[in-house]
C-alpha positions as protocol buffer text, in pm:
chain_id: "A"
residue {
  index: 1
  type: UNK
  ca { x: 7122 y: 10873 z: 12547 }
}
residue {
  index: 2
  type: UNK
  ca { x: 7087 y: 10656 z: 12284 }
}
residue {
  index: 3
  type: UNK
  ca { x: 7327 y: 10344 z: 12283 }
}
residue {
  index: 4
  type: UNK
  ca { x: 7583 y: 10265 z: 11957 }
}
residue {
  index: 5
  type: UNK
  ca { x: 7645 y: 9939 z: 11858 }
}
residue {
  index: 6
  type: UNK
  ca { x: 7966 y: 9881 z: 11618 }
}
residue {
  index: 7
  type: UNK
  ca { x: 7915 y: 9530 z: 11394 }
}
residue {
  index: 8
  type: UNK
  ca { x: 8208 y: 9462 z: 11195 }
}
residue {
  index: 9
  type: UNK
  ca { x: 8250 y: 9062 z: 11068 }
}
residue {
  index: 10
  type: UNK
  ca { x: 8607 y: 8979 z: 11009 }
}
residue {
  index: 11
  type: UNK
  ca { x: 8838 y: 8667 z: 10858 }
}
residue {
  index: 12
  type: UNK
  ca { x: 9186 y: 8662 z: 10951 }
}
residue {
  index: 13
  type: UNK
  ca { x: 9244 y: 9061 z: 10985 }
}
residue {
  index: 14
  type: UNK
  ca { x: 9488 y: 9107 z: 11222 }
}
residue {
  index: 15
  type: UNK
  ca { x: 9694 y: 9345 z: 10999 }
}
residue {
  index: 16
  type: UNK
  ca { x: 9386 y: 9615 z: 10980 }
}
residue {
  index: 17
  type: UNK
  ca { x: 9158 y: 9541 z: 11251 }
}
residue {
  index: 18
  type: UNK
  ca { x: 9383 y: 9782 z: 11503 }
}
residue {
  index: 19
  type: UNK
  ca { x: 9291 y: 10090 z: 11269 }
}
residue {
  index: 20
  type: UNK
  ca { x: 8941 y: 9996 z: 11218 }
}
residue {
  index: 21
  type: UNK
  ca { x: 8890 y: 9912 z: 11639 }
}
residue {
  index: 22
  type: UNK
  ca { x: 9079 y: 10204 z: 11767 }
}
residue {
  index: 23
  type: UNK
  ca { x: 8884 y: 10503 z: 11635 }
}
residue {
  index: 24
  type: UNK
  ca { x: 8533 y: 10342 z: 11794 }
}
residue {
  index: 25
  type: UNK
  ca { x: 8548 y: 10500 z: 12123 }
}
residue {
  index: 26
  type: UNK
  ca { x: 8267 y: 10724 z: 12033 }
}
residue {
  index: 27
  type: UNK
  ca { x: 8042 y: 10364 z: 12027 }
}
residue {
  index: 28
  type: UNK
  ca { x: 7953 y: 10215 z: 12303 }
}
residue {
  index: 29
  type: UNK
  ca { x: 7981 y: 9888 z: 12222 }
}
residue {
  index: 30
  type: UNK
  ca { x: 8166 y: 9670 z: 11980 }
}
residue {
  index: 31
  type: UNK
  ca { x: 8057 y: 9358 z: 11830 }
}
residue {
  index: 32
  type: UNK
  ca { x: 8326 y: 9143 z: 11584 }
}
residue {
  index: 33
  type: UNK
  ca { x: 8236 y: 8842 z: 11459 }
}
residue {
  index: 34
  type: UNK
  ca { x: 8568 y: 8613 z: 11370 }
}
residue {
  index: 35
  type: UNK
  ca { x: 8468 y: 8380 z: 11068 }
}
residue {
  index: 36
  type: UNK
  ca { x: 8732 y: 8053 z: 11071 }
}
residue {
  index: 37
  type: UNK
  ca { x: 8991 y: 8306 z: 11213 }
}
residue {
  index: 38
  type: UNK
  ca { x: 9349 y: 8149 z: 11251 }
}
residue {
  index: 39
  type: UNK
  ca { x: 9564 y: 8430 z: 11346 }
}
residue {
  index: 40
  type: UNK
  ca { x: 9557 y: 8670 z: 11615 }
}
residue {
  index: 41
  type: UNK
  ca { x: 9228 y: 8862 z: 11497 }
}
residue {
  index: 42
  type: UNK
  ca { x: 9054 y: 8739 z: 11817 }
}
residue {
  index: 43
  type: UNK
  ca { x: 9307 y: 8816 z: 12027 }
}
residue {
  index: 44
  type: UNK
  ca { x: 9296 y: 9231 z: 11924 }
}
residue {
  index: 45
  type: UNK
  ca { x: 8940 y: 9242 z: 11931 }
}
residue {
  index: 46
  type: UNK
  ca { x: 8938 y: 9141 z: 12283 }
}
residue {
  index: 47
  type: UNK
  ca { x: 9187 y: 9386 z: 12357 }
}
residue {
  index: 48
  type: UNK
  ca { x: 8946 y: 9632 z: 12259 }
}
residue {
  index: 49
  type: UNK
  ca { x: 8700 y: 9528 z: 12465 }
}
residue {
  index: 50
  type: UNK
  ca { x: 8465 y: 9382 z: 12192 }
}
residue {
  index: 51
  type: UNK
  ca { x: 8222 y: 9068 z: 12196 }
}
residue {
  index: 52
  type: UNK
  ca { x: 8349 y: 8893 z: 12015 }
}
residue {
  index: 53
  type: UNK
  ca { x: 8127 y: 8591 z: 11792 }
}
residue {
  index: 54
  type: UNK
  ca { x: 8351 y: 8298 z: 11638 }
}
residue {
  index: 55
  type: UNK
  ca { x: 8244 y: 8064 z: 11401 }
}
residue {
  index: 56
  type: UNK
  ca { x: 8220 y: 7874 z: 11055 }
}
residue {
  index: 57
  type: UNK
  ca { x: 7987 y: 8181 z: 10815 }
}
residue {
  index: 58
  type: UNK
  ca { x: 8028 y: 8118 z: 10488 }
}
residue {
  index: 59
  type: UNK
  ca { x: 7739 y: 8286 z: 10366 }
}
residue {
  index: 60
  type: UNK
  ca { x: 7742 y: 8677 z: 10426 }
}
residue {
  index: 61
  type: UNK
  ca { x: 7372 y: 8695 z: 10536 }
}
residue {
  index: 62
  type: UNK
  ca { x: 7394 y: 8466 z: 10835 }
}
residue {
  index: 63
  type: UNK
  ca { x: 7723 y: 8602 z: 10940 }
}
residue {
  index: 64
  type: UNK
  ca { x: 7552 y: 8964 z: 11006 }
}
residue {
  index: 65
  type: UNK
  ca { x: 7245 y: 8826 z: 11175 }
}
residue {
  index: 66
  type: UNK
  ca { x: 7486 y: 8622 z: 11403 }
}
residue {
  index: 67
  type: UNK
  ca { x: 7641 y: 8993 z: 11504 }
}
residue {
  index: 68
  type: UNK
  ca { x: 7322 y: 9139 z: 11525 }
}
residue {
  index: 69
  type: UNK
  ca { x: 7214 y: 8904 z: 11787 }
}
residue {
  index: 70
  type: UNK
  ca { x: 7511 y: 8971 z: 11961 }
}
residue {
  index: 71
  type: UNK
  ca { x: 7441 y: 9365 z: 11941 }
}
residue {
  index: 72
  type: UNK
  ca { x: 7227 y: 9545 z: 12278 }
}
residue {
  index: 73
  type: UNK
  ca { x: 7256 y: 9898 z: 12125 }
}
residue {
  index: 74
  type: UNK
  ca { x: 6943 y: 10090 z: 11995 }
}
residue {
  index: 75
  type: UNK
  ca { x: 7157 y: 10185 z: 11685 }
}
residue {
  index: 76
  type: UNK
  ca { x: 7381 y: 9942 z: 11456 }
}
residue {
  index: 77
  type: UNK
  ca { x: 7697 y: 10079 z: 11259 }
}
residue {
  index: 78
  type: UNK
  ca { x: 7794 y: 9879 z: 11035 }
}
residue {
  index: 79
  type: UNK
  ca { x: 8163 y: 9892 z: 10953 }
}
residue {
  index: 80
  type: UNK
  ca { x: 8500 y: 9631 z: 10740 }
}
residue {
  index: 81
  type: UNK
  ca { x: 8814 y: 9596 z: 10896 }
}
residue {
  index: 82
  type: UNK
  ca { x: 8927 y: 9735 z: 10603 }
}
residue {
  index: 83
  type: UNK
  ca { x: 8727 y: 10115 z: 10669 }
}
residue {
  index: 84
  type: UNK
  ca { x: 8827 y: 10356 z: 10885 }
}
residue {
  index: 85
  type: UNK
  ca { x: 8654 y: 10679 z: 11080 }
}
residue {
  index: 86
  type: UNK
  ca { x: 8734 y: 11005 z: 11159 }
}
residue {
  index: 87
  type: UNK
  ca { x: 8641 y: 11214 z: 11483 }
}
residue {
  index: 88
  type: UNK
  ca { x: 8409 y: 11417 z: 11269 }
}
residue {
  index: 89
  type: UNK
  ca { x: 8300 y: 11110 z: 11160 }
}
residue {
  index: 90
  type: UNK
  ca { x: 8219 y: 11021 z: 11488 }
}
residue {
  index: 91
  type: UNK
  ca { x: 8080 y: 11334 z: 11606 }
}
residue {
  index: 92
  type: UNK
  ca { x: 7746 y: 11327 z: 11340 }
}
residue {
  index: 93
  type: UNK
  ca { x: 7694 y: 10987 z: 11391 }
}
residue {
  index: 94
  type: UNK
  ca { x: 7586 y: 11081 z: 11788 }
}
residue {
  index: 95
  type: UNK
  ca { x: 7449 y: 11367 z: 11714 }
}
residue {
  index: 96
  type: UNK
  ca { x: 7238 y: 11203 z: 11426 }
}
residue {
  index: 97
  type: UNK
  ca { x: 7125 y: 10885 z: 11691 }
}
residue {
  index: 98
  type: UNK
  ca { x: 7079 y: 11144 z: 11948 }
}
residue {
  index: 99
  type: UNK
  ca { x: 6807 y: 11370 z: 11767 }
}
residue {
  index: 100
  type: UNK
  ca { x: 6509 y: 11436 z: 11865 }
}
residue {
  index: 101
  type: UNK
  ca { x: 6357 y: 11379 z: 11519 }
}
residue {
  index: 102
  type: UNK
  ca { x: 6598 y: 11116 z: 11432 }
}
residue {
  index: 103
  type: UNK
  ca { x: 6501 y: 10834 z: 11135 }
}
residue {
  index: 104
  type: UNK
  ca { x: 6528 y: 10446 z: 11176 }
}
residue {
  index: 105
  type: UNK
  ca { x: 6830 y: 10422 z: 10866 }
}
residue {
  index: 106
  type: UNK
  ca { x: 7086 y: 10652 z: 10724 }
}
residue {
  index: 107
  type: UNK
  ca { x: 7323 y: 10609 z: 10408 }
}
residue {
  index: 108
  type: UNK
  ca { x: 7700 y: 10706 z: 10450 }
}
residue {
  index: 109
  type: UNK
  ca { x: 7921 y: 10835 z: 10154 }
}
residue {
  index: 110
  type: UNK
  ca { x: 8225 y: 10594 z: 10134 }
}
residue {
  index: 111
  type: UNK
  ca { x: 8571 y: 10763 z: 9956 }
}
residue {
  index: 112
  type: UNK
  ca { x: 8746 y: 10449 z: 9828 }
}
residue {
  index: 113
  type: UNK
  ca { x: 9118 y: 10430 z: 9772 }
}
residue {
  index: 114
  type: UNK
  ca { x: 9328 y: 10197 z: 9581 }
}
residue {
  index: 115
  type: UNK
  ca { x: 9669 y: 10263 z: 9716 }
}
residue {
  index: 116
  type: UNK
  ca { x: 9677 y: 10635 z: 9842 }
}
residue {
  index: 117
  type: UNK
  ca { x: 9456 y: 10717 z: 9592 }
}
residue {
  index: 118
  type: UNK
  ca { x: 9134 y: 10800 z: 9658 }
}
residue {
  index: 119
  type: UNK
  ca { x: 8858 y: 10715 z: 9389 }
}
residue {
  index: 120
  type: UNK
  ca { x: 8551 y: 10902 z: 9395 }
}
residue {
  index: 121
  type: UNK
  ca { x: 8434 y: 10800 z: 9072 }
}
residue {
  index: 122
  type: UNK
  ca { x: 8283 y: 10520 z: 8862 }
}
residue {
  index: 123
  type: UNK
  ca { x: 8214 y: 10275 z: 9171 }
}
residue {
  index: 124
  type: UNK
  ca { x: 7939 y: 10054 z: 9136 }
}
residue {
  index: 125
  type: UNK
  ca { x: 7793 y: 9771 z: 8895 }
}
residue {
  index: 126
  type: UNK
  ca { x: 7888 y: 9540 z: 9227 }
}
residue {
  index: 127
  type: UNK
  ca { x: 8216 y: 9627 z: 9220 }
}
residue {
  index: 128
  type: UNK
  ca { x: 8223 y: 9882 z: 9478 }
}
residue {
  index: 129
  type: UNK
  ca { x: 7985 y: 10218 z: 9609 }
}
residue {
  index: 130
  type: UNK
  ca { x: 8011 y: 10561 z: 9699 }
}
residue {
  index: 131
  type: UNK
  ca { x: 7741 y: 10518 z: 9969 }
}
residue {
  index: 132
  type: UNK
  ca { x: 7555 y: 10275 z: 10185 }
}
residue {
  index: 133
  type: UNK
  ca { x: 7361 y: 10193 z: 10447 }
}
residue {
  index: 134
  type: UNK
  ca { x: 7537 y: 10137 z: 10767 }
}
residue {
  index: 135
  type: UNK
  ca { x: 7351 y: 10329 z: 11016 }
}
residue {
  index: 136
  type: UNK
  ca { x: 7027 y: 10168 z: 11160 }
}
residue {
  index: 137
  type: UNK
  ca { x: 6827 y: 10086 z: 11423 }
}
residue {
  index: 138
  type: UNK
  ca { x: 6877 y: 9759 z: 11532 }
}
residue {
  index: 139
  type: UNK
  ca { x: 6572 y: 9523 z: 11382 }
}
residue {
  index: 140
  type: UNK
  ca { x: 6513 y: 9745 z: 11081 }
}
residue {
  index: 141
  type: UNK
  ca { x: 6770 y: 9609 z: 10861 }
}
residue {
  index: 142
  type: UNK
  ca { x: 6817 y: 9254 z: 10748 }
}
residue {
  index: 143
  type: UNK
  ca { x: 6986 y: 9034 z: 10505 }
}
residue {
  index: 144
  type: UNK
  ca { x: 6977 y: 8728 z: 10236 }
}
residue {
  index: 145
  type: UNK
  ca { x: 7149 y: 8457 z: 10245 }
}
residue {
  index: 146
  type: UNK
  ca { x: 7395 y: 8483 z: 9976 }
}
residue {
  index: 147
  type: UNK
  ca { x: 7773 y: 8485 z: 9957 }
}
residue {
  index: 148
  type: UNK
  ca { x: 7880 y: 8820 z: 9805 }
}
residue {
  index: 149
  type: UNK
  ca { x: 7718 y: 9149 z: 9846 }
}
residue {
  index: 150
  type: UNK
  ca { x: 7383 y: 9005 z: 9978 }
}
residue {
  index: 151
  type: UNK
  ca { x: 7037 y: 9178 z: 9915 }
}
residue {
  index: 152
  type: UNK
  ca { x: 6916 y: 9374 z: 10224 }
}
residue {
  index: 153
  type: UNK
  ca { x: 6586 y: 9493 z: 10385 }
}
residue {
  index: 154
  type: UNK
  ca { x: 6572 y: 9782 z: 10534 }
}
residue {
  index: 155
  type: UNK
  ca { x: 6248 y: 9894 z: 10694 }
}
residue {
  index: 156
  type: UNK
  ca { x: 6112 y: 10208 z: 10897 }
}
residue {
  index: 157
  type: UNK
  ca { x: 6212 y: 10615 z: 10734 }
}
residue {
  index: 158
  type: UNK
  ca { x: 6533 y: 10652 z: 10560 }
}
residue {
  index: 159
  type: UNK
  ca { x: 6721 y: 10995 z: 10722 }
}
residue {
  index: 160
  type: UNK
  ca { x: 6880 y: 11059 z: 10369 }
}
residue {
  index: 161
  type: UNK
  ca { x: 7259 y: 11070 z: 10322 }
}
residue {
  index: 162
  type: UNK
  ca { x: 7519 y: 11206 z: 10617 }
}
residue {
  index: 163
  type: UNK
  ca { x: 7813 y: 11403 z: 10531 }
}
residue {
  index: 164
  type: UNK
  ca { x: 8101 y: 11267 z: 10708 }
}
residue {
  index: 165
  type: UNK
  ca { x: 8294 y: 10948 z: 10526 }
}
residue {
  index: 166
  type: UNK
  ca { x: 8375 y: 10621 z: 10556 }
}
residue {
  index: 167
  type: UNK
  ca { x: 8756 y: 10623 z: 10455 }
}
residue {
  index: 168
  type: UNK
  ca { x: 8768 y: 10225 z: 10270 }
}
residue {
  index: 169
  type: UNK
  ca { x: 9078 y: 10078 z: 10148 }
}
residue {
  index: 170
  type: UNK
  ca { x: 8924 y: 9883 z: 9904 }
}
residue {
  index: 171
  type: UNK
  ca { x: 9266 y: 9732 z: 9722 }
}
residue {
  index: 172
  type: UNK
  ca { x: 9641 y: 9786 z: 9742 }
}
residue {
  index: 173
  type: UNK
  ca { x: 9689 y: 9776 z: 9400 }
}
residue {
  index: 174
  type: UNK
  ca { x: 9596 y: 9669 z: 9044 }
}
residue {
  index: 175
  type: UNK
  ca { x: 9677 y: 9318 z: 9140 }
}
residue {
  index: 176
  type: UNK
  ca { x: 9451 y: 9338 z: 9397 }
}
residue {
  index: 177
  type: UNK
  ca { x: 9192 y: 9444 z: 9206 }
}
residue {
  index: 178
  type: UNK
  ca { x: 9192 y: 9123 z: 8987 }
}
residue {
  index: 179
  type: UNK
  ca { x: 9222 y: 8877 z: 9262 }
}
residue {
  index: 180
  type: UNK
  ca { x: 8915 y: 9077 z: 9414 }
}
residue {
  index: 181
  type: UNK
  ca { x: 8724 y: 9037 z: 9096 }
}
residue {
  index: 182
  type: UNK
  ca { x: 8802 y: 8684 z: 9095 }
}
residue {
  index: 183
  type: UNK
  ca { x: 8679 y: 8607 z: 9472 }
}
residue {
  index: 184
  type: UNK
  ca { x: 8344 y: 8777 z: 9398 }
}
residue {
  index: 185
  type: UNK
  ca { x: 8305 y: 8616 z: 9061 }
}
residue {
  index: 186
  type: UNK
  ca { x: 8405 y: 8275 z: 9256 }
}
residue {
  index: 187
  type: UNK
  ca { x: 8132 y: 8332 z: 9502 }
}
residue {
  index: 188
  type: UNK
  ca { x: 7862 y: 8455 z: 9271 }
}
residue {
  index: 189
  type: UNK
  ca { x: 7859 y: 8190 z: 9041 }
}
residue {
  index: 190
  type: UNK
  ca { x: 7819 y: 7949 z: 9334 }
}
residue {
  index: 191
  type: UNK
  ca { x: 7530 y: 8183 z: 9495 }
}
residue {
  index: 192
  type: UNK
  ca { x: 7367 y: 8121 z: 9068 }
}
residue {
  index: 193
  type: UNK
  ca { x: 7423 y: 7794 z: 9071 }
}
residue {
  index: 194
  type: UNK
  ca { x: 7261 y: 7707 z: 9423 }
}
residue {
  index: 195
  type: UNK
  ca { x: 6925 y: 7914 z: 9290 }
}
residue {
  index: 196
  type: UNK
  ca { x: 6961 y: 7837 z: 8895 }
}
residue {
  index: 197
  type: UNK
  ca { x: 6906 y: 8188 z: 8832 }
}
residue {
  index: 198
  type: UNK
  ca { x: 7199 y: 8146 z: 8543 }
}
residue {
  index: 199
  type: UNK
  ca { x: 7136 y: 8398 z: 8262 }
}
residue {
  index: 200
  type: UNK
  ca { x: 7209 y: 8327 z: 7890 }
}
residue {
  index: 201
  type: UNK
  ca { x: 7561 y: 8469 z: 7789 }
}
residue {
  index: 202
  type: UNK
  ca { x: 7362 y: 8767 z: 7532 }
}
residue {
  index: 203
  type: UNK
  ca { x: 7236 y: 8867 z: 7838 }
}
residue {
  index: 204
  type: UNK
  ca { x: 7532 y: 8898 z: 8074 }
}
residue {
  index: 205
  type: UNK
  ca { x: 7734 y: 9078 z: 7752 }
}
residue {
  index: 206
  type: UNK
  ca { x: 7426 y: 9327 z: 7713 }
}
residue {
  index: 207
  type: UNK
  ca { x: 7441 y: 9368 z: 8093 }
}
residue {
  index: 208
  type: UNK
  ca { x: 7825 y: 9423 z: 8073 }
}
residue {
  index: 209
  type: UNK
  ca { x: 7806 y: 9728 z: 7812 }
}
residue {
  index: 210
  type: UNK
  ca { x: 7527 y: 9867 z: 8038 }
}
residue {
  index: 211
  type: UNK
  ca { x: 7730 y: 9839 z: 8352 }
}
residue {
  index: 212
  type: UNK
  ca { x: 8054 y: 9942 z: 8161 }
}
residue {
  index: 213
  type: UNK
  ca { x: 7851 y: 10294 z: 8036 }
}
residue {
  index: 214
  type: UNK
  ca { x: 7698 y: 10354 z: 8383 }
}
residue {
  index: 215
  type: UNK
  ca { x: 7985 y: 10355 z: 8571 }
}
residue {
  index: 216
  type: UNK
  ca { x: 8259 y: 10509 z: 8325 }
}
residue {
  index: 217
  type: UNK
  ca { x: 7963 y: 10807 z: 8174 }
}
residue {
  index: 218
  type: UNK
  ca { x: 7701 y: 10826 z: 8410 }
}
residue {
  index: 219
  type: UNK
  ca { x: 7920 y: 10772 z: 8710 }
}
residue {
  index: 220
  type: UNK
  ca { x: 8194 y: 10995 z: 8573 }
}
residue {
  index: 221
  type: UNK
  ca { x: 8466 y: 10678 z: 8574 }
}
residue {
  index: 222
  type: UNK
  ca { x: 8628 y: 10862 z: 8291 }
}
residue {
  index: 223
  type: UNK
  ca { x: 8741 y: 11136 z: 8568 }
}
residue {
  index: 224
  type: UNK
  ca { x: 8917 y: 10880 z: 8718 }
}
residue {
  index: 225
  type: UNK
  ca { x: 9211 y: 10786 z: 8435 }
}
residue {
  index: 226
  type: UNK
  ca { x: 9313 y: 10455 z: 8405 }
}
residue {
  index: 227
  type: UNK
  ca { x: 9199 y: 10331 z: 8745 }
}
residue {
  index: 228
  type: UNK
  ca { x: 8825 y: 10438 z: 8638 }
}
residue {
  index: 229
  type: UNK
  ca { x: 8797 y: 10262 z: 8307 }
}
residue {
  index: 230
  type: UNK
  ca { x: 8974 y: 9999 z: 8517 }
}
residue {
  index: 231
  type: UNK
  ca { x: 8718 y: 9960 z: 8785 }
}
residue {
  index: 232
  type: UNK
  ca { x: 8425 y: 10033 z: 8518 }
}
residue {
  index: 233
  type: UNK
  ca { x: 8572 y: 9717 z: 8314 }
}
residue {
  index: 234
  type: UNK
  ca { x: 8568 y: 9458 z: 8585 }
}
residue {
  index: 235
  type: UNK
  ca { x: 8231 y: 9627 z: 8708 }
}
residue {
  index: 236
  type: UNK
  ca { x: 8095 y: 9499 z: 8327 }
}
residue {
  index: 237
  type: UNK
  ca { x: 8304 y: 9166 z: 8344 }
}
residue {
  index: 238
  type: UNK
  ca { x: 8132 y: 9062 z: 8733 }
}
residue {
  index: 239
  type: UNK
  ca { x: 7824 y: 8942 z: 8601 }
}
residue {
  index: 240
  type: UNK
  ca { x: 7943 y: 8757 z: 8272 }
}
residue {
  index: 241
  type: UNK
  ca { x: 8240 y: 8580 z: 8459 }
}
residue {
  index: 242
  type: UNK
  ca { x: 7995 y: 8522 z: 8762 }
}
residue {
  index: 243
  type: UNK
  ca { x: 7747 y: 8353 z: 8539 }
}
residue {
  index: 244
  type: UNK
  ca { x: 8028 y: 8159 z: 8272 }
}
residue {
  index: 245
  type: UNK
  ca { x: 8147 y: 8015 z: 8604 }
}
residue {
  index: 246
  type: UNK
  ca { x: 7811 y: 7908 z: 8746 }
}
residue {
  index: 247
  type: UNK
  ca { x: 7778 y: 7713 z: 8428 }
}
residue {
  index: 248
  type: UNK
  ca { x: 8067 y: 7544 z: 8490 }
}
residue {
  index: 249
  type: UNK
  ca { x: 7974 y: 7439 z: 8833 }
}
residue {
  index: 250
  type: UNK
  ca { x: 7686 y: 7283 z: 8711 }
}
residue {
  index: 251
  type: UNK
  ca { x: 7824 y: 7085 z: 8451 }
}
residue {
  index: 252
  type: UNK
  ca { x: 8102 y: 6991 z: 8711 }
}
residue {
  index: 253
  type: UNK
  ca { x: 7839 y: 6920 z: 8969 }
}
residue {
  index: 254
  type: UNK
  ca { x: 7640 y: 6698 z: 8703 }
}
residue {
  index: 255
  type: UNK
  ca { x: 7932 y: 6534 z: 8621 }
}
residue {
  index: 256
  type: UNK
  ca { x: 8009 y: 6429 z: 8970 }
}
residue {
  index: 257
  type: UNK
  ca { x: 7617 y: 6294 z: 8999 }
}
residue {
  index: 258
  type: UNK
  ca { x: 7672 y: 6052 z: 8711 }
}
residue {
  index: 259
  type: UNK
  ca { x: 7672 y: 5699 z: 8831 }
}
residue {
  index: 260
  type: UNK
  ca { x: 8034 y: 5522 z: 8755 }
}
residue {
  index: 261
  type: UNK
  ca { x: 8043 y: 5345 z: 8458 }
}
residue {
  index: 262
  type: UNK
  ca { x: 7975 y: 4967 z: 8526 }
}
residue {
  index: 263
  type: UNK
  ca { x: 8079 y: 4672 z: 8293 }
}
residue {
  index: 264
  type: UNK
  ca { x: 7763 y: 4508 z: 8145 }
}
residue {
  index: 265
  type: UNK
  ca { x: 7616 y: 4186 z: 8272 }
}
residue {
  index: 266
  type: UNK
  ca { x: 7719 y: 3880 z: 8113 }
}
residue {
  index: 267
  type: UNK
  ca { x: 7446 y: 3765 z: 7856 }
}
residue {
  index: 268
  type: UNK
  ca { x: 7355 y: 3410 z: 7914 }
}
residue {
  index: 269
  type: UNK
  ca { x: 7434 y: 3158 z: 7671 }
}
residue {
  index: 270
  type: UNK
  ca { x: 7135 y: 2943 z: 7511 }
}
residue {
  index: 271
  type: UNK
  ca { x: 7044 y: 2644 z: 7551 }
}
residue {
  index: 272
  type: UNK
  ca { x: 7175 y: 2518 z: 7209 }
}
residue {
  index: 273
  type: UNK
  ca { x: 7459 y: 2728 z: 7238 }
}
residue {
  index: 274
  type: UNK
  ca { x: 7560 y: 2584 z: 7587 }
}
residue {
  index: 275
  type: UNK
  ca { x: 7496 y: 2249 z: 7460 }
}
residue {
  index: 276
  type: UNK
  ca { x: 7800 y: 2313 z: 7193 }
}
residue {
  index: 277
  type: UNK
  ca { x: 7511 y: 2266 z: 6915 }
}
C-alpha cells in the first residue's frame, strides 16, 4: 500500500488549522511546518500527531523543501490551513496512489469561497486558481526560491485532473481581499527587486488589460457579479502594483547606500595669504 504524506506550511493558524488537520485521517502521515509561529499552532499540530518543522522561512520555496525533507511517504499532498477535504475527497486520492497504472503528479480542482460564497469563476492572473498541483510523488516536484506563489518543477507523467475538490477559503470578505492584494504585491516587488527583473510601467498596464480580459471573458469572471470583476481587477492591478513598488524599493535601497553627506575639507590658506600679505 502506498504511503500518503500530508505537507501543509503554516504561520500563526491556530484558528483554521483544526479543520484543515482533522479530516487527514485517510493520510498516513502529517507533516506541518510552523514558520515564526507565536500562538498555539504548534501545540494543535502535535495533537494531531504531525511532525512538526519550526523555523524562520521567509521565502516560500525553502519552506516546502524543508517539509519535504521531513516527509517518508511515497506520495506528497500538498494542502493550506486555510483548505479543507471531504471523505470523497479522500477516497480518490487512495484509490488514485493505489493504482496499478498510477502517474507521478495529479492536478486538483480548487472551489474558492469568499465568505460562503463559492467562486468558480475568473480566478487566476496570480490572484487565485481553479486547479493545481498538489498530488505527487515525493522527489518529482520542486520549487524556486521566491516569496509569493513560487515557480515549480514538476517532473515524471502528469495523471490529468481528479474530480473531487479542494474546498479553500480564500478571504472573509472584500476587505480581505485588498489586504491580500497588498501582501502579495508587498512580497513581489521585493522578489523583482532582489532579481531586477522590474518591467517598464507600458508593460505592466498592457499586462493588466490582458489579465483583466482573461479572467473576467475567457475565465467567465463576468458570471461571477461583482465579486468576479472584483477578483479580475486586482488580478490586472498584481503585476503593476508589484512592479511600481519594486521601484520604490530600489530607489529606497539606493538611497540608504549613499554615503552621508560630509562637510568639505578645509582649503589651506597660502603662503601670502597666511602671511597677512
Amino acid at each position: 500500500m502506498a504511503k500518503l504524506s500530508a505537507l501543509i506550511c503554516v504561520h500563526n493558524e491556530e484558528q483554521r488549522l483544526h479543520g484543515c488537520l482533522s479530516a487527514l485521517s485517510f493520510c498516513d502521515e502529517i507533516v506541518v511546518v510552523a514558520d515564526r509561529c507565536s500562538d498555539g499552532t504548534e501545540a494543535i499540530a502535535r495533537q494531531y500527531g504531525a511532525v512538526v518543522v519550526s523555523g524562520i522561512f521567509p521565502v516560500e520555496g525553502p519552506r516546502k523543501h524543508a517539509g519535504i525533507a521531513r516527509c517518508t511517504g511515497d506520495w506528497i499532498l500538498e494542502l493550506d490551513a486555510d483548505e479543507g477535504v471531504t471523505p470523497a475527497f479522500g477516497e480518490e486520492i487512495r484509490q488514485t496512489i493505489e493504482g496499478a497504472n498510477a502517474a507521478d503528479w495529479y492536478q486538483i480542482p480548487v472551489d474558492n469561497y469568499v465568505g460562503d460564497q463559492l467562486v468558480r469563476h475568473g480566478w487566476g492572473g496570480s490572484f487565485g486558481t481553479s486547479s493545481a498541483a498538489r498530488l505527487f510523488r515525493r522527489g518529482h516536484k520542486s520549487w524556486k526560491n521566491e516569496r509569493v506563489h513560487p515557480g515549480a518543477k514538476l517532473e515524471g507523467t502528469f495523471g490529468g485532473k481528479l474530480t473531487q475538490p479542494l474546498n479553500h477559503m480564500v478571504d472573509e470578505d472584500i476587505a480581505d481581499m485588498f489586504a491580500r492584494l497588498g501582501r502579495y504585491t508587498a512580497l513581489k516587488g521585493q522578489d523583482l527587486a532582489d532579481n531586477g527583473k522590474i518591467k517598464s510601467l507600458p508593460d505592466d498596464a498592457f499586462r493588466g488589460v490582458r489579465r483583466f480580459f482573461k479572467c473576467y471573458v475567457s475565465r467567465k469572471g463576468y458570471k461571477e457579479g461583482d465579486l468576479g470583476f472584483l477578483i479580475s481587477l486586482m488580478a490586472a492591478l498584481y503585476p503593476i502594483l508589484s512592479n511600481l513598488r519594486a521601484r520604490e524599493i530600489v530607489r529606497n535601497r539606493a538611497r540608504e547606500a549613499k554615503p552621508a553627506y560630509a562637510a568639505p575639507a578645509a582649503v589651506p590658506l597660502r603662503r601670502a595669504e597666511a602671511a597677512g600679505h
